[in-house]
Amino acid sequence: MIRRDFISRLGLFGGLVVAPASLLKGCVKSQSDVADFYTPIREKVKMAMLTTQKQNWEHGMATQAFVEASDEKMMILMAKEAVVRQDSDGRLAVLGVANGITDSATPGEAVLKTSVLLNDPRMKEATDRMLDYFFNGAPKSDEGLIYHSHHGPELWADSMYMAPPFFAYAGHPEEALKQLNGIREKLWDKDKRLYAYRWSDITKQISNPKLWGLANGHAIHGKVKLIEYLPPEYEADRQKLIVAVQDHLEGCLNYMRTDFLFHDSIDNSSTFVETSLSERLAYTIFKGIKQGWLHKDYLETGLKMRDAVYSKVDEFGFVRGILGPPSYSEPGTSTEGQACFLMMEAAFDDLQIS
């Protein structure tokens, strides 16, 4: 574990507040000052996120940010909009032509939660329609693995985050494990302990071997959520996922830069530096420590990643250094980057409560 003492620490567990030292130096004198410092930054990030979400995966990830932050008011509003935009085939949050298949699963958890909070059967019916699409209508491989996109018969690492956690939350843990483990087996690079980007069901081999930071972030985040959502009778599967997350985390950390960020192609230092993987790994570390399946020794690294991410937030609340539209080929901003910042912060806040 890399240990550098540039984090300003104001306690540990049961009142832990750790502030990015590079940002807080000379600005705060107390824990309440730290809270006052964070809140406007988080609000800026949230507002910037809401200006960017349009596509189904963008809407879904923004909605997930509110789920993880326990912001019920915003979650309900986003869930209602996801249902308004439900496609005729059952996919949620579709706007115009949407090629993404598994992407539409991301707001599903929020829609289910909203159905309970509002006692609104229409919301439950919307998720039932989407589940029927995934189980009976979506294009799949011979093994029953759902293709990521209508662009072609491919499995993407991204889908490990998009659909399996929702399946588990909706009461279908077997399907969640089938989908996630099926993709893992196709894309896992056991030597580098990272995931390739895409697998072709036509050639039966990896079609894009890039060890992409954004895709690996989706993969580890999906596993972490599934660890949390599997019911008790799936403890053996949960333990396997914990080992898989720990292995994947170490694989990523092998390529971490001294500034606690990563290259776009994780193993290729000639590619540009990006921010999203550090958001996802900090989230993973905070969740793992809180839930007891990751050693507290990782905390230093997680906090320093969080510090690095904070340094990328501009005056408008945009998290910079994130691959985004229109090309997803160069650093910029994206809904995913904004949402993952807020999810990282939600996991950080949860770590304070013990």
Short mmCIF file of C-alpha atoms in Angstrom, two decimals:
data_model
loop_
_atom_site.label_atom_id
_atom_site.label_comp_id
_atom_site.label_asym_id
_atom_site.label_seq_id
_atom_site.Cartn_x
_atom_site.Cartn_y
_atom_site.Cartn_z
CA MET A 1 0.00 0.00 0.00
CA ILE A 2 1.28 3.43 -0.84
CA ARG A 3 1.42 5.63 2.26
CA ARG A 4 2.03 9.35 2.00
CA ASP A 5 1.11 11.71 4.79
CA PHE A 6 -0.38 14.59 2.86
CA ILE A 7 -3.95 13.87 4.04
CA SER A 8 -5.09 16.15 6.86
CA ARG A 9 -6.71 13.82 9.36
CA LEU A 10 -9.23 15.01 11.89
CA GLY A 11 -10.04 11.75 13.69
CA LEU A 12 -10.60 8.08 12.76
CA PHE A 13 -13.95 6.27 12.65
CA GLY A 14 -16.76 7.40 14.91
CA GLY A 15 -16.30 10.98 13.79
CA LEU A 16 -13.78 10.45 11.01
CA VAL A 17 -13.52 13.43 8.74
CA VAL A 18 -10.61 13.38 6.36
CA ALA A 19 -10.24 16.42 4.16
CA PRO A 20 -8.21 16.77 0.96
CA ALA A 21 -5.19 18.57 2.33
CA SER A 22 -4.35 20.33 -0.91
CA LEU A 23 -7.79 21.94 -0.89
CA LEU A 24 -8.35 22.57 2.81
CA LYS A 25 -5.01 24.01 3.78
CA GLY A 26 -5.65 27.29 5.56
CA CYS A 27 -9.42 27.08 4.94
CA VAL A 28 -10.82 25.24 7.93
CA LYS A 29 -10.38 25.06 11.68
CA SER A 30 -13.02 22.54 12.78
CA GLN A 31 -15.08 19.56 11.62
CA SER A 32 -18.04 21.85 10.98
CA ASP A 33 -15.79 23.92 8.73
CA VAL A 34 -14.95 20.75 6.80
CA ALA A 35 -18.66 20.02 6.30
CA ASP A 36 -19.20 23.60 5.17
CA PHE A 37 -16.34 23.17 2.72
CA TYR A 38 -17.58 19.91 1.18
CA THR A 39 -21.27 20.75 0.84
CA PRO A 40 -21.02 23.49 -1.80
CA ILE A 41 -18.59 21.41 -3.86
CA ARG A 42 -20.92 18.43 -3.79
CA GLU A 43 -23.85 20.67 -4.71
CA LYS A 44 -21.93 22.06 -7.67
CA VAL A 45 -21.06 18.54 -8.83
CA LYS A 46 -24.71 17.50 -8.50
CA MET A 47 -26.02 20.49 -10.43
CA ALA A 48 -23.44 19.99 -13.17
CA MET A 49 -24.47 16.32 -13.37
CA LEU A 50 -28.11 17.23 -13.87
CA THR A 51 -27.23 19.40 -16.86
CA THR A 52 -25.52 16.50 -18.63
CA GLN A 53 -27.77 13.43 -18.24
CA LYS A 54 -29.64 12.57 -21.43
CA GLN A 55 -28.93 8.97 -22.53
CA ASN A 56 -30.31 5.98 -20.64
CA TRP A 57 -27.00 5.11 -18.97
CA GLU A 58 -26.48 8.75 -18.02
CA HIS A 59 -29.94 9.04 -16.49
CA GLY A 60 -29.44 5.73 -14.71
CA MET A 61 -26.08 6.58 -13.21
CA ALA A 62 -27.30 9.98 -12.07
CA THR A 63 -30.26 8.24 -10.45
CA GLN A 64 -27.93 5.75 -8.76
CA ALA A 65 -25.99 8.66 -7.26
CA PHE A 66 -29.16 9.76 -5.48
CA VAL A 67 -29.91 6.19 -4.40
CA GLU A 68 -26.48 5.81 -2.81
CA ALA A 69 -26.65 9.26 -1.23
CA SER A 70 -30.08 8.39 0.27
CA ASP A 71 -31.54 11.49 -1.37
CA GLU A 72 -35.10 10.21 -1.65
CA LYS A 73 -36.58 13.40 -3.08
CA MET A 74 -34.23 13.51 -6.03
CA MET A 75 -34.35 9.72 -6.45
CA ILE A 76 -38.13 9.83 -6.77
CA LEU A 77 -38.01 12.62 -9.35
CA MET A 78 -35.42 10.75 -11.41
CA ALA A 79 -37.33 7.47 -11.10
CA LYS A 80 -40.54 9.08 -12.32
CA GLU A 81 -38.72 10.52 -15.33
CA ALA A 82 -37.20 7.11 -16.11
CA VAL A 83 -40.72 5.67 -16.28
CA VAL A 84 -41.98 8.55 -18.43
CA ARG A 85 -39.19 7.69 -20.85
CA GLN A 86 -39.84 3.93 -20.82
CA ASP A 87 -39.50 2.48 -24.30
CA SER A 88 -42.15 0.25 -25.85
CA ASP A 89 -39.84 -2.76 -25.37
CA GLY A 90 -39.64 -2.09 -21.61
CA ARG A 91 -36.28 -0.34 -21.28
CA LEU A 92 -36.32 2.57 -18.84
CA ALA A 93 -35.02 6.13 -19.41
CA VAL A 94 -34.88 5.90 -23.20
CA LEU A 95 -34.67 9.18 -25.09
CA GLY A 96 -35.02 8.92 -28.85
CA VAL A 97 -32.99 6.05 -30.32
CA ALA A 98 -31.04 4.19 -27.62
CA ASN A 99 -28.69 1.41 -28.66
CA GLY A 100 -27.75 0.46 -25.11
CA ILE A 101 -29.49 -2.64 -23.80
CA THR A 102 -28.24 -3.24 -20.26
CA ASP A 103 -27.80 0.51 -19.65
CA SER A 104 -31.53 0.89 -18.97
CA ALA A 105 -31.27 -1.34 -15.90
CA THR A 106 -29.41 1.34 -13.95
CA PRO A 107 -32.48 3.35 -12.83
CA GLY A 108 -34.38 0.16 -12.01
CA GLU A 109 -33.47 0.09 -8.33
CA ALA A 110 -34.68 3.66 -7.87
CA VAL A 111 -37.96 2.89 -9.61
CA LEU A 112 -38.54 -0.11 -7.33
CA LYS A 113 -37.71 1.92 -4.23
CA THR A 114 -40.07 4.66 -5.40
CA SER A 115 -42.89 2.16 -5.93
CA VAL A 116 -42.65 1.28 -2.23
CA LEU A 117 -42.18 4.82 -0.94
CA LEU A 118 -45.16 6.14 -2.89
CA ASN A 119 -47.19 2.93 -2.80
CA ASP A 120 -47.46 3.31 -6.55
CA PRO A 121 -48.07 0.04 -8.41
CA ARG A 122 -47.34 1.74 -11.75
CA MET A 123 -43.69 2.04 -10.80
CA LYS A 124 -43.50 -1.66 -9.94
CA GLU A 125 -45.23 -2.47 -13.24
CA ALA A 126 -42.58 -0.47 -15.06
CA THR A 127 -39.76 -2.53 -13.57
CA ASP A 128 -41.68 -5.74 -14.25
CA ARG A 129 -41.91 -4.73 -17.92
CA MET A 130 -38.20 -4.10 -18.05
CA LEU A 131 -37.38 -7.39 -16.34
CA ASP A 132 -39.61 -9.20 -18.85
CA TYR A 133 -37.64 -7.54 -21.64
CA PHE A 134 -34.29 -8.62 -20.17
CA PHE A 135 -35.39 -12.16 -19.44
CA ASN A 136 -37.48 -12.83 -22.55
CA GLY A 137 -36.85 -10.21 -25.21
CA ALA A 138 -33.30 -8.86 -25.05
CA PRO A 139 -30.74 -10.28 -27.48
CA LYS A 140 -28.42 -12.78 -25.80
CA SER A 141 -25.64 -15.25 -26.40
CA ASP A 142 -26.28 -18.99 -26.50
CA GLU A 143 -25.30 -19.02 -22.83
CA GLY A 144 -28.02 -16.51 -22.05
CA LEU A 145 -25.70 -13.54 -21.50
CA ILE A 146 -27.36 -10.26 -22.46
CA TYR A 147 -25.58 -8.24 -25.12
CA HIS A 148 -24.59 -4.76 -24.06
CA SER A 149 -25.76 -2.91 -27.14
CA HIS A 150 -27.82 -3.19 -30.31
CA HIS A 151 -24.66 -2.25 -32.19
CA GLY A 152 -23.71 -5.92 -32.28
CA PRO A 153 -23.54 -9.26 -30.44
CA GLU A 154 -20.94 -8.27 -27.86
CA LEU A 155 -20.43 -8.50 -24.12
CA TRP A 156 -18.93 -5.39 -22.49
CA ALA A 157 -17.28 -4.96 -19.11
CA ASP A 158 -19.67 -2.03 -18.55
CA SER A 159 -22.61 -4.45 -18.26
CA MET A 160 -21.22 -5.83 -15.01
CA TYR A 161 -22.38 -2.60 -13.39
CA MET A 162 -25.47 -1.85 -15.45
CA ALA A 163 -27.68 -4.90 -14.94
CA PRO A 164 -26.58 -7.48 -12.30
CA PRO A 165 -27.05 -5.28 -9.20
CA PHE A 166 -30.57 -4.42 -10.32
CA PHE A 167 -31.40 -8.07 -10.96
CA ALA A 168 -30.27 -8.96 -7.43
CA TYR A 169 -32.15 -6.05 -5.88
CA ALA A 170 -35.30 -7.04 -7.79
CA GLY A 171 -35.15 -10.55 -6.34
CA HIS A 172 -33.27 -12.43 -9.07
CA PRO A 173 -29.84 -13.20 -7.57
CA GLU A 174 -29.27 -16.26 -9.75
CA GLU A 175 -29.66 -14.18 -12.91
CA ALA A 176 -27.46 -11.46 -11.45
CA LEU A 177 -24.67 -13.95 -10.78
CA LYS A 178 -25.11 -15.61 -14.15
CA GLN A 179 -24.74 -12.31 -16.02
CA LEU A 180 -21.86 -10.92 -13.99
CA ASN A 181 -19.84 -14.13 -13.77
CA GLY A 182 -20.42 -14.87 -17.45
CA ILE A 183 -18.89 -11.54 -18.45
CA ARG A 184 -16.07 -11.94 -15.92
CA GLU A 185 -15.04 -15.24 -17.44
CA LYS A 186 -14.93 -13.78 -20.96
CA LEU A 187 -13.01 -10.59 -20.23
CA TRP A 188 -10.72 -11.30 -17.26
CA ASP A 189 -6.98 -10.99 -17.90
CA LYS A 190 -5.63 -13.22 -15.14
CA ASP A 191 -2.04 -12.10 -15.62
CA LYS A 192 -2.72 -8.38 -15.25
CA ARG A 193 -5.79 -8.90 -13.05
CA LEU A 194 -7.81 -6.46 -15.11
CA TYR A 195 -10.72 -6.68 -17.55
CA ALA A 196 -10.55 -6.27 -21.30
CA TYR A 197 -13.25 -4.07 -22.76
CA ARG A 198 -15.35 -6.20 -25.17
CA TRP A 199 -15.93 -9.81 -26.21
CA SER A 200 -17.48 -10.80 -29.57
CA ASP A 201 -20.09 -13.53 -29.70
CA ILE A 202 -19.36 -13.94 -33.41
CA THR A 203 -15.63 -14.65 -33.18
CA LYS A 204 -15.91 -16.11 -29.66
CA GLN A 205 -12.95 -14.05 -28.51
CA ILE A 206 -12.08 -10.65 -27.11
CA SER A 207 -12.84 -8.01 -29.73
CA ASN A 208 -11.35 -5.04 -27.87
CA PRO A 209 -8.47 -5.96 -25.54
CA LYS A 210 -8.04 -2.44 -24.15
CA LEU A 211 -7.70 -2.50 -20.36
CA TRP A 212 -9.82 0.61 -20.14
CA GLY A 213 -10.01 2.51 -16.87
CA LEU A 214 -13.65 3.49 -17.35
CA ALA A 215 -14.72 -0.10 -18.09
CA ASN A 216 -12.73 -1.54 -15.19
CA GLY A 217 -14.42 1.02 -12.96
CA HIS A 218 -17.82 -0.24 -14.08
CA ALA A 219 -16.70 -3.83 -13.48
CA ILE A 220 -15.46 -3.38 -9.93
CA HIS A 221 -18.39 -1.16 -8.97
CA GLY A 222 -20.87 -3.78 -10.19
CA LYS A 223 -19.19 -6.48 -8.12
CA VAL A 224 -19.21 -4.29 -5.01
CA LYS A 225 -22.93 -3.61 -5.35
CA LEU A 226 -23.68 -7.28 -5.91
CA ILE A 227 -21.74 -8.18 -2.76
CA GLU A 228 -24.13 -5.90 -0.89
CA TYR A 229 -27.34 -7.08 -2.57
CA LEU A 230 -26.97 -10.86 -2.52
CA PRO A 231 -29.33 -12.46 0.03
CA PRO A 232 -27.85 -14.39 3.00
CA GLU A 233 -28.34 -17.81 1.41
CA TYR A 234 -25.83 -16.78 -1.28
CA GLU A 235 -22.98 -16.31 1.19
CA ALA A 236 -20.67 -18.66 -0.72
CA ASP A 237 -21.15 -16.63 -3.89
CA ARG A 238 -20.68 -13.43 -1.93
CA GLN A 239 -17.33 -14.66 -0.62
CA LYS A 240 -16.20 -15.50 -4.15
CA LEU A 241 -17.11 -11.99 -5.26
CA ILE A 242 -15.19 -10.51 -2.35
CA VAL A 243 -12.09 -12.39 -3.44
CA ALA A 244 -12.69 -11.25 -7.03
CA VAL A 245 -12.96 -7.59 -5.94
CA GLN A 246 -9.83 -7.82 -3.81
CA ASP A 247 -7.91 -9.38 -6.70
CA HIS A 248 -9.19 -6.78 -9.16
CA LEU A 249 -8.37 -3.93 -6.77
CA GLU A 250 -4.78 -5.13 -6.44
CA GLY A 251 -4.54 -5.47 -10.21
CA CYS A 252 -5.56 -1.83 -10.60
CA LEU A 253 -3.27 -0.59 -7.81
CA ASN A 254 -0.30 -2.17 -9.58
CA TYR A 255 -0.68 0.57 -12.21
CA MET A 256 -1.61 3.51 -9.99
CA ARG A 257 0.40 6.67 -10.62
CA THR A 258 2.16 8.60 -7.86
CA ASP A 259 -0.64 11.19 -8.05
CA PHE A 260 -3.18 8.43 -7.26
CA LEU A 261 -4.76 8.60 -10.70
CA PHE A 262 -4.57 6.16 -13.62
CA HIS A 263 -3.96 6.17 -17.34
CA ASP A 264 -6.87 5.76 -19.74
CA SER A 265 -5.46 2.37 -20.77
CA ILE A 266 -4.51 1.26 -17.30
CA ASP A 267 -1.36 -0.58 -18.37
CA ASN A 268 -0.24 1.95 -20.99
CA SER A 269 1.54 5.01 -19.61
CA SER A 270 1.54 6.69 -23.04
CA THR A 271 -2.24 7.23 -22.78
CA PHE A 272 -3.68 10.27 -21.03
CA VAL A 273 -4.40 10.47 -17.32
CA GLU A 274 -8.04 10.06 -16.33
CA THR A 275 -10.06 10.47 -13.13
CA SER A 276 -12.96 7.99 -13.14
CA LEU A 277 -11.13 4.86 -12.02
CA SER A 278 -9.88 6.60 -8.88
CA GLU A 279 -13.48 7.56 -8.07
CA ARG A 280 -14.57 3.95 -8.40
CA LEU A 281 -11.65 2.50 -6.45
CA ALA A 282 -12.02 4.99 -3.60
CA TYR A 283 -15.71 4.01 -3.47
CA THR A 284 -14.71 0.33 -3.40
CA ILE A 285 -12.25 0.86 -0.58
CA PHE A 286 -14.69 2.85 1.54
CA LYS A 287 -17.45 0.27 0.98
CA GLY A 288 -15.15 -2.69 1.66
CA ILE A 289 -13.84 -1.26 4.91
CA LYS A 290 -17.31 -0.29 6.08
CA GLN A 291 -18.72 -3.74 5.31
CA GLY A 292 -15.76 -5.55 6.83
CA TRP A 293 -14.39 -7.38 3.80
CA LEU A 294 -11.43 -5.09 3.09
CA HIS A 295 -8.59 -4.35 5.50
CA LYS A 296 -8.32 -0.86 6.96
CA ASP A 297 -4.78 -0.61 5.60
CA TYR A 298 -6.37 0.35 2.27
CA LEU A 299 -7.86 3.49 3.80
CA GLU A 300 -4.76 5.63 3.18
CA THR A 301 -4.85 4.84 -0.51
CA GLY A 302 -8.59 5.43 -0.79
CA LEU A 303 -8.33 8.80 0.88
CA LYS A 304 -5.50 9.89 -1.37
CA MET A 305 -7.47 8.85 -4.44
CA ARG A 306 -10.35 10.95 -3.12
CA ASP A 307 -7.97 13.87 -2.65
CA ALA A 308 -6.79 13.46 -6.26
CA VAL A 309 -10.38 13.42 -7.51
CA TYR A 310 -11.23 16.59 -5.58
CA SER A 311 -8.32 18.33 -7.25
CA LYS A 312 -10.05 17.71 -10.61
CA VAL A 313 -13.28 19.54 -9.74
CA ASP A 314 -13.44 22.89 -11.53
CA GLU A 315 -15.20 26.09 -10.45
CA PHE A 316 -18.45 24.97 -12.13
CA GLY A 317 -18.56 21.61 -10.38
CA PHE A 318 -17.44 19.55 -13.37
CA VAL A 319 -15.10 16.67 -12.58
CA ARG A 320 -12.35 16.98 -15.19
CA GLY A 321 -10.26 14.25 -16.75
CA ILE A 322 -13.29 12.05 -17.42
CA LEU A 323 -13.93 10.40 -20.76
CA GLY A 324 -17.17 11.71 -22.15
CA PRO A 325 -19.34 12.61 -25.11
CA PRO A 326 -19.30 12.92 -27.96
CA SER A 327 -16.39 10.57 -28.67
CA TYR A 328 -15.36 9.08 -25.31
CA SER A 329 -11.81 9.20 -26.67
CA GLU A 330 -10.29 12.14 -24.78
CA PRO A 331 -10.50 13.61 -21.29
CA GLY A 332 -13.43 15.92 -20.66
CA THR A 333 -16.55 15.61 -18.50
CA SER A 334 -19.46 13.18 -18.31
CA THR A 335 -22.51 12.27 -16.30
CA GLU A 336 -20.70 9.13 -15.16
CA GLY A 337 -17.85 11.18 -13.73
CA GLN A 338 -20.24 13.44 -11.84
CA ALA A 339 -22.33 10.54 -10.54
CA CYS A 340 -19.31 8.51 -9.44
CA PHE A 341 -17.98 11.51 -7.52
CA LEU A 342 -21.26 11.67 -5.59
CA MET A 343 -21.28 7.90 -5.03
CA MET A 344 -17.70 8.07 -3.78
CA GLU A 345 -18.77 10.78 -1.36
CA ALA A 346 -21.79 8.77 -0.20
CA ALA A 347 -19.52 5.80 0.57
CA PHE A 348 -17.10 8.13 2.35
CA ASP A 349 -19.91 9.58 4.47
CA ASP A 350 -21.16 6.10 5.31
CA LEU A 351 -17.70 5.23 6.56
CA GLN A 352 -18.01 8.00 9.16
CA ILE A 353 -21.01 6.30 10.75
CA SER A 354 -19.97 3.54 13.11
#
